[in-house]
Short mmCIF file of N, CA and C and ligand atoms in Angstrom, two decimals:
data_model
loop_
_atom_site.label_atom_id
_atom_site.label_comp_id
_atom_site.label_asym_id
_atom_site.label_seq_id
_atom_site.Cartn_x
_atom_site.Cartn_y
_atom_site.Cartn_z
N UNK A 2 116.42 108.99 81.52
CA UNK A 2 115.99 110.39 81.59
C UNK A 2 114.48 110.46 81.78
N UNK A 3 114.01 111.47 82.48
CA UNK A 3 112.56 111.63 82.70
C UNK A 3 111.84 111.67 81.36
N UNK A 4 110.79 110.88 81.26
CA UNK A 4 109.98 110.91 80.05
C UNK A 4 110.38 109.92 78.98
N UNK A 5 111.60 109.37 79.07
CA UNK A 5 112.07 108.43 78.03
C UNK A 5 111.31 107.11 78.14
N UNK A 6 111.03 106.43 76.99
CA UNK A 6 110.36 105.14 77.05
C UNK A 6 111.20 104.10 77.80
N UNK A 7 110.53 103.21 78.52
CA UNK A 7 111.22 102.15 79.27
C UNK A 7 110.87 100.81 78.63
N UNK A 8 111.89 100.03 78.35
CA UNK A 8 111.67 98.74 77.67
C UNK A 8 110.97 97.74 78.60
N UNK A 9 111.00 98.00 79.92
CA UNK A 9 110.37 97.07 80.88
C UNK A 9 109.01 97.57 81.34
N UNK A 10 108.45 98.56 80.63
CA UNK A 10 107.19 99.16 81.07
C UNK A 10 106.03 98.78 80.15
N UNK A 11 105.00 98.14 80.73
CA UNK A 11 103.84 97.68 79.96
C UNK A 11 103.18 98.83 79.20
N UNK A 12 102.98 99.97 79.86
CA UNK A 12 102.25 101.05 79.20
C UNK A 12 103.10 101.74 78.13
N UNK A 13 104.42 101.79 78.29
CA UNK A 13 105.28 102.27 77.19
C UNK A 13 105.11 101.36 75.98
N UNK A 14 104.94 100.05 76.22
CA UNK A 14 104.75 99.10 75.11
C UNK A 14 103.41 99.32 74.43
N UNK A 15 102.38 99.69 75.19
CA UNK A 15 101.08 100.01 74.59
C UNK A 15 101.22 101.28 73.73
N UNK A 16 101.98 102.26 74.19
CA UNK A 16 102.16 103.51 73.43
C UNK A 16 102.74 103.22 72.04
N UNK A 17 103.72 102.32 71.98
CA UNK A 17 104.36 102.05 70.67
C UNK A 17 103.68 100.92 69.90
N UNK A 18 102.65 100.31 70.48
CA UNK A 18 101.91 99.26 69.77
C UNK A 18 102.49 97.87 69.92
N UNK A 19 103.46 97.74 70.81
CA UNK A 19 104.10 96.43 71.03
C UNK A 19 103.18 95.49 71.81
N UNK A 20 102.34 96.07 72.65
CA UNK A 20 101.29 95.33 73.37
C UNK A 20 99.96 95.89 72.89
N UNK A 21 99.01 94.99 72.49
CA UNK A 21 97.74 95.49 71.96
C UNK A 21 96.86 96.08 73.06
N UNK A 22 96.02 97.02 72.69
CA UNK A 22 95.05 97.61 73.62
C UNK A 22 93.88 98.12 72.80
N UNK A 23 92.73 98.23 73.46
CA UNK A 23 91.55 98.79 72.79
C UNK A 23 91.58 100.30 73.02
N UNK A 24 92.15 100.98 72.04
CA UNK A 24 92.35 102.43 72.16
C UNK A 24 91.05 103.16 71.81
N UNK A 25 90.63 104.07 72.68
CA UNK A 25 89.38 104.82 72.44
C UNK A 25 89.65 106.26 72.04
N UNK A 26 90.81 106.81 72.41
CA UNK A 26 91.19 108.16 72.00
C UNK A 26 92.71 108.25 72.00
N UNK A 27 93.22 109.12 71.13
CA UNK A 27 94.67 109.35 71.11
C UNK A 27 94.91 110.81 70.74
N UNK A 28 95.89 111.42 71.39
CA UNK A 28 96.32 112.78 71.02
C UNK A 28 97.83 112.73 70.83
N UNK A 29 98.42 113.87 70.53
CA UNK A 29 99.87 113.94 70.34
C UNK A 29 100.61 113.48 71.60
N UNK A 30 100.01 113.72 72.77
CA UNK A 30 100.71 113.47 74.03
C UNK A 30 100.11 112.36 74.88
N UNK A 31 98.92 111.86 74.53
CA UNK A 31 98.22 110.90 75.40
C UNK A 31 97.61 109.76 74.60
N UNK A 32 97.35 108.66 75.31
CA UNK A 32 96.57 107.54 74.76
C UNK A 32 95.54 107.14 75.81
N UNK A 33 94.32 106.82 75.36
CA UNK A 33 93.27 106.33 76.26
C UNK A 33 92.82 104.97 75.74
N UNK A 34 92.79 103.97 76.64
CA UNK A 34 92.42 102.61 76.24
C UNK A 34 91.64 101.95 77.35
N UNK A 35 90.87 100.90 76.97
CA UNK A 35 90.02 100.22 77.96
C UNK A 35 90.87 99.37 78.91
N UNK A 36 90.51 99.45 80.20
CA UNK A 36 91.19 98.61 81.19
C UNK A 36 90.86 97.14 80.90
N UNK A 37 91.86 96.30 80.99
CA UNK A 37 91.71 94.87 80.68
C UNK A 37 90.85 94.16 81.74
N UNK A 38 90.71 94.76 82.90
CA UNK A 38 89.96 94.15 84.01
C UNK A 38 88.99 95.21 84.57
N UNK A 39 87.94 95.52 83.78
CA UNK A 39 87.11 96.69 84.12
C UNK A 39 86.37 96.56 85.45
N UNK A 40 86.35 97.65 86.19
CA UNK A 40 85.69 97.71 87.50
C UNK A 40 84.37 98.47 87.43
N UNK A 41 83.99 98.91 86.24
CA UNK A 41 82.74 99.65 86.03
C UNK A 41 82.42 99.54 84.54
N UNK A 42 81.15 99.82 84.14
CA UNK A 42 80.80 99.74 82.71
C UNK A 42 81.74 100.59 81.84
N UNK A 43 82.09 101.78 82.33
CA UNK A 43 83.17 102.55 81.68
C UNK A 43 84.39 102.47 82.59
N UNK A 44 85.47 101.92 82.06
CA UNK A 44 86.75 101.90 82.79
C UNK A 44 87.85 102.05 81.76
N UNK A 45 88.29 103.28 81.61
CA UNK A 45 89.29 103.63 80.59
C UNK A 45 90.50 104.20 81.31
N UNK A 46 91.68 103.87 80.82
CA UNK A 46 92.93 104.44 81.36
C UNK A 46 93.43 105.50 80.39
N UNK A 47 93.79 106.66 80.93
CA UNK A 47 94.40 107.72 80.11
C UNK A 47 95.84 107.85 80.56
N UNK A 48 96.76 107.70 79.62
CA UNK A 48 98.19 107.76 79.98
C UNK A 48 98.90 108.82 79.12
N UNK A 49 99.97 109.40 79.68
CA UNK A 49 100.83 110.22 78.85
C UNK A 49 101.69 109.29 77.98
N UNK A 50 102.03 109.72 76.79
CA UNK A 50 102.93 108.90 75.96
C UNK A 50 104.32 108.84 76.59
N UNK A 51 104.72 109.92 77.25
CA UNK A 51 106.01 109.93 77.96
C UNK A 51 105.91 109.05 79.21
N UNK A 52 107.02 108.44 79.55
CA UNK A 52 107.06 107.64 80.78
C UNK A 52 107.35 108.52 82.00
N UNK A 53 106.41 108.51 82.94
CA UNK A 53 106.63 109.09 84.27
C UNK A 53 106.01 108.12 85.26
N UNK A 54 106.61 107.95 86.43
CA UNK A 54 106.23 106.86 87.33
C UNK A 54 104.83 107.00 87.89
N UNK A 55 104.41 108.23 88.16
CA UNK A 55 103.06 108.43 88.74
C UNK A 55 102.60 109.85 88.42
N UNK A 56 101.39 110.17 88.88
CA UNK A 56 100.78 111.45 88.51
C UNK A 56 101.58 112.64 89.03
N UNK A 57 102.09 112.53 90.26
CA UNK A 57 102.83 113.65 90.84
C UNK A 57 104.14 113.87 90.08
N UNK A 58 104.82 112.79 89.73
CA UNK A 58 106.07 112.91 88.97
C UNK A 58 105.79 113.51 87.59
N UNK A 59 104.67 113.10 86.98
CA UNK A 59 104.29 113.66 85.69
C UNK A 59 104.04 115.17 85.83
N UNK A 60 103.27 115.57 86.84
CA UNK A 60 102.93 116.99 87.00
C UNK A 60 104.17 117.83 87.28
N UNK A 61 105.14 117.24 88.01
CA UNK A 61 106.36 117.98 88.33
C UNK A 61 107.24 118.15 87.09
N UNK A 62 107.32 117.09 86.27
CA UNK A 62 108.24 117.10 85.13
C UNK A 62 107.61 117.72 83.89
N UNK A 63 106.32 117.55 83.73
CA UNK A 63 105.65 117.96 82.48
C UNK A 63 104.22 118.40 82.78
N UNK A 64 104.06 119.59 83.40
CA UNK A 64 102.72 120.02 83.82
C UNK A 64 101.74 120.14 82.67
N UNK A 65 102.22 120.52 81.50
CA UNK A 65 101.31 120.65 80.35
C UNK A 65 100.73 119.30 79.96
N UNK A 66 101.54 118.25 80.06
CA UNK A 66 101.06 116.91 79.70
C UNK A 66 100.13 116.39 80.79
N UNK A 67 100.40 116.74 82.05
CA UNK A 67 99.48 116.36 83.13
C UNK A 67 98.10 116.98 82.85
N UNK A 68 98.08 118.22 82.40
CA UNK A 68 96.80 118.86 82.05
C UNK A 68 96.15 118.15 80.87
N UNK A 69 96.96 117.72 79.90
CA UNK A 69 96.41 116.98 78.74
C UNK A 69 95.70 115.71 79.22
N UNK A 70 96.32 115.00 80.18
CA UNK A 70 95.73 113.75 80.70
C UNK A 70 94.37 114.05 81.34
N UNK A 71 94.30 115.11 82.12
CA UNK A 71 93.03 115.46 82.78
C UNK A 71 91.97 115.86 81.76
N UNK A 72 92.38 116.66 80.76
CA UNK A 72 91.43 117.07 79.72
C UNK A 72 90.91 115.85 78.99
N UNK A 73 91.80 114.95 78.65
CA UNK A 73 91.40 113.73 77.94
C UNK A 73 90.50 112.85 78.80
N UNK A 74 90.71 112.83 80.11
CA UNK A 74 89.82 112.06 80.99
C UNK A 74 88.40 112.59 80.84
N UNK A 75 88.26 113.90 80.80
CA UNK A 75 86.94 114.50 80.60
C UNK A 75 86.36 114.17 79.23
N UNK A 76 87.22 114.18 78.22
CA UNK A 76 86.76 113.85 76.85
C UNK A 76 86.30 112.39 76.77
N UNK A 77 87.02 111.51 77.45
CA UNK A 77 86.62 110.10 77.48
C UNK A 77 85.24 109.98 78.13
N UNK A 78 85.04 110.66 79.26
CA UNK A 78 83.74 110.59 79.96
C UNK A 78 82.62 111.08 79.04
N UNK A 79 82.89 112.14 78.30
CA UNK A 79 81.87 112.67 77.38
C UNK A 79 81.60 111.67 76.26
N UNK A 80 82.67 111.11 75.71
CA UNK A 80 82.54 110.13 74.62
C UNK A 80 81.77 108.90 75.07
N UNK A 81 81.96 108.52 76.33
CA UNK A 81 81.29 107.34 76.89
C UNK A 81 79.90 107.69 77.43
N UNK A 82 79.54 108.97 77.32
CA UNK A 82 78.23 109.48 77.78
C UNK A 82 78.01 109.26 79.27
N UNK A 83 79.06 109.34 80.05
CA UNK A 83 78.94 109.18 81.49
C UNK A 83 79.19 110.51 82.20
N UNK A 84 79.35 111.58 81.40
CA UNK A 84 79.70 112.87 82.00
C UNK A 84 78.52 113.50 82.74
N UNK A 85 77.28 113.28 82.28
CA UNK A 85 76.12 113.88 82.96
C UNK A 85 75.85 113.19 84.29
N UNK A 86 75.92 111.85 84.28
CA UNK A 86 75.62 111.09 85.50
C UNK A 86 76.73 111.24 86.54
N UNK A 87 77.93 111.54 86.10
CA UNK A 87 79.06 111.65 87.02
C UNK A 87 80.03 110.50 86.81
N UNK A 88 81.27 110.78 87.03
CA UNK A 88 82.32 109.78 86.83
C UNK A 88 83.44 110.10 87.80
N UNK A 89 84.39 109.20 87.88
CA UNK A 89 85.50 109.40 88.82
C UNK A 89 86.83 109.25 88.09
N UNK A 90 87.76 110.15 88.40
CA UNK A 90 89.13 110.08 87.88
C UNK A 90 90.01 109.68 89.06
N UNK A 91 90.73 108.56 88.92
CA UNK A 91 91.53 108.03 90.03
C UNK A 91 92.98 107.87 89.57
N UNK A 92 93.90 108.32 90.43
CA UNK A 92 95.32 108.06 90.22
C UNK A 92 95.82 107.28 91.43
N UNK A 93 95.82 105.97 91.37
CA UNK A 93 96.44 105.20 92.45
C UNK A 93 97.93 105.53 92.47
N UNK A 94 98.45 105.86 93.63
CA UNK A 94 99.85 106.28 93.71
C UNK A 94 100.55 105.52 94.82
N UNK A 95 101.46 104.62 94.42
CA UNK A 95 102.18 103.79 95.38
C UNK A 95 101.51 102.45 95.55
N UNK A 96 102.33 101.43 95.81
CA UNK A 96 101.82 100.06 95.92
C UNK A 96 100.75 99.94 96.99
N UNK A 97 100.90 100.66 98.10
CA UNK A 97 99.94 100.58 99.19
C UNK A 97 98.57 101.09 98.82
N UNK A 98 98.50 101.91 97.77
CA UNK A 98 97.21 102.44 97.29
C UNK A 98 96.72 101.67 96.07
N UNK A 99 97.40 100.57 95.73
CA UNK A 99 96.94 99.73 94.64
C UNK A 99 97.58 100.01 93.30
N UNK A 100 98.62 100.86 93.26
CA UNK A 100 99.28 101.07 91.97
C UNK A 100 100.10 99.84 91.61
N UNK A 101 99.84 99.30 90.43
CA UNK A 101 100.56 98.10 89.97
C UNK A 101 101.39 98.38 88.73
N UNK A 102 101.05 99.43 88.00
CA UNK A 102 101.82 99.80 86.81
C UNK A 102 102.41 101.18 87.07
N UNK A 103 103.74 101.26 87.05
CA UNK A 103 104.41 102.49 87.46
C UNK A 103 104.74 103.37 86.25
N UNK A 104 103.69 103.61 85.47
CA UNK A 104 103.66 104.60 84.39
C UNK A 104 102.35 105.36 84.65
N UNK A 105 102.44 106.66 84.85
CA UNK A 105 101.27 107.45 85.28
C UNK A 105 100.04 107.13 84.44
N UNK A 106 98.92 106.96 85.12
CA UNK A 106 97.66 106.71 84.40
C UNK A 106 96.48 107.17 85.23
N UNK A 107 95.51 107.76 84.54
CA UNK A 107 94.24 108.13 85.16
C UNK A 107 93.24 107.04 84.84
N UNK A 108 92.59 106.51 85.88
CA UNK A 108 91.44 105.63 85.67
C UNK A 108 90.21 106.53 85.50
N UNK A 109 89.45 106.34 84.45
CA UNK A 109 88.16 107.03 84.29
C UNK A 109 87.08 105.97 84.48
N UNK A 110 86.30 106.13 85.56
CA UNK A 110 85.30 105.13 85.95
C UNK A 110 83.92 105.76 85.90
N UNK A 111 82.96 105.06 85.32
CA UNK A 111 81.60 105.59 85.27
C UNK A 111 80.64 104.52 84.79
N UNK A 112 79.36 104.91 84.71
CA UNK A 112 78.35 103.99 84.20
C UNK A 112 77.66 103.20 85.29
N UNK A 113 78.02 103.46 86.54
CA UNK A 113 77.33 102.85 87.68
C UNK A 113 77.46 103.80 88.87
N UNK A 114 76.71 103.57 89.92
CA UNK A 114 76.86 104.36 91.13
C UNK A 114 78.25 104.15 91.71
N UNK A 115 78.88 105.21 92.16
CA UNK A 115 80.24 105.12 92.71
C UNK A 115 80.20 105.53 94.17
N UNK A 116 80.59 104.61 95.03
CA UNK A 116 80.51 104.88 96.47
C UNK A 116 81.58 105.88 96.90
N UNK A 117 81.26 106.61 97.93
CA UNK A 117 82.23 107.49 98.56
C UNK A 117 82.13 107.33 100.07
N UNK A 118 83.20 107.14 100.84
CA UNK A 118 84.57 107.06 100.36
C UNK A 118 84.84 105.75 99.64
N UNK A 119 85.81 105.75 98.70
CA UNK A 119 86.15 104.53 97.98
C UNK A 119 86.89 103.56 98.90
N UNK A 120 87.00 102.31 98.49
CA UNK A 120 87.70 101.31 99.30
C UNK A 120 89.19 101.49 99.29
P1 AMP B 26 96.87 100.49 88.87
O1 AMP B 26 96.58 99.23 89.64
O2 AMP B 26 96.22 101.73 89.40
O3 AMP B 26 98.36 100.64 88.65
O4 AMP B 26 96.20 100.29 87.45
C1 AMP B 26 96.72 99.46 86.46
C2 AMP B 26 95.57 99.02 85.63
O5 AMP B 26 96.07 98.52 84.41
C3 AMP B 26 94.72 97.91 86.25
O6 AMP B 26 93.39 98.36 86.43
C4 AMP B 26 94.82 96.76 85.24
O7 AMP B 26 93.61 96.05 85.09
C5 AMP B 26 95.21 97.50 83.98
N1 AMP B 26 95.95 96.72 82.99
C6 AMP B 26 96.98 95.88 83.21
N2 AMP B 26 97.44 95.37 82.05
C7 AMP B 26 96.67 95.93 81.06
C8 AMP B 26 96.63 95.80 79.65
N3 AMP B 26 97.50 95.01 78.97
N4 AMP B 26 95.70 96.50 78.97
C9 AMP B 26 94.82 97.29 79.62
N5 AMP B 26 94.81 97.47 80.95
C10 AMP B 26 95.71 96.78 81.67
ZN1 ZN B 27 106.20 103.61 80.74
#
């Protein structure tokens, strides 16, 4: 069922504490933790606790939680003090765009100059 935890999903395992992560913020509906392979001084992933395959599926099934993820991305940027300089919120969607974990997640990147367009 949409939103149910998946036993084969890495990020569902982080939600329940089965896989360790450096958690920086948590709400009733979301968890934010440091990316294990950071691409910038600030690189935090914000995920919904519910399992949805990607950002669009999350927004379609649970728009309120999609909004929670975006709000938390902003809170992470503020907590990391990268909100004034600017930061980027990225949702890689589909393998061709670099998505490797099929549980919706926002990358919050900051703390260095960010090129546009991205690679
Ligand atoms: P994506 O490639 O957009 O699906 O993003 C998945 C991200 O998850 C990558 O940036 C990985 O470095 C990160 N990642 C994979 N395993 C872990 C983990 N155990 N803890 C934290 N981040 C992870
Ligand atoms: Zn999951």
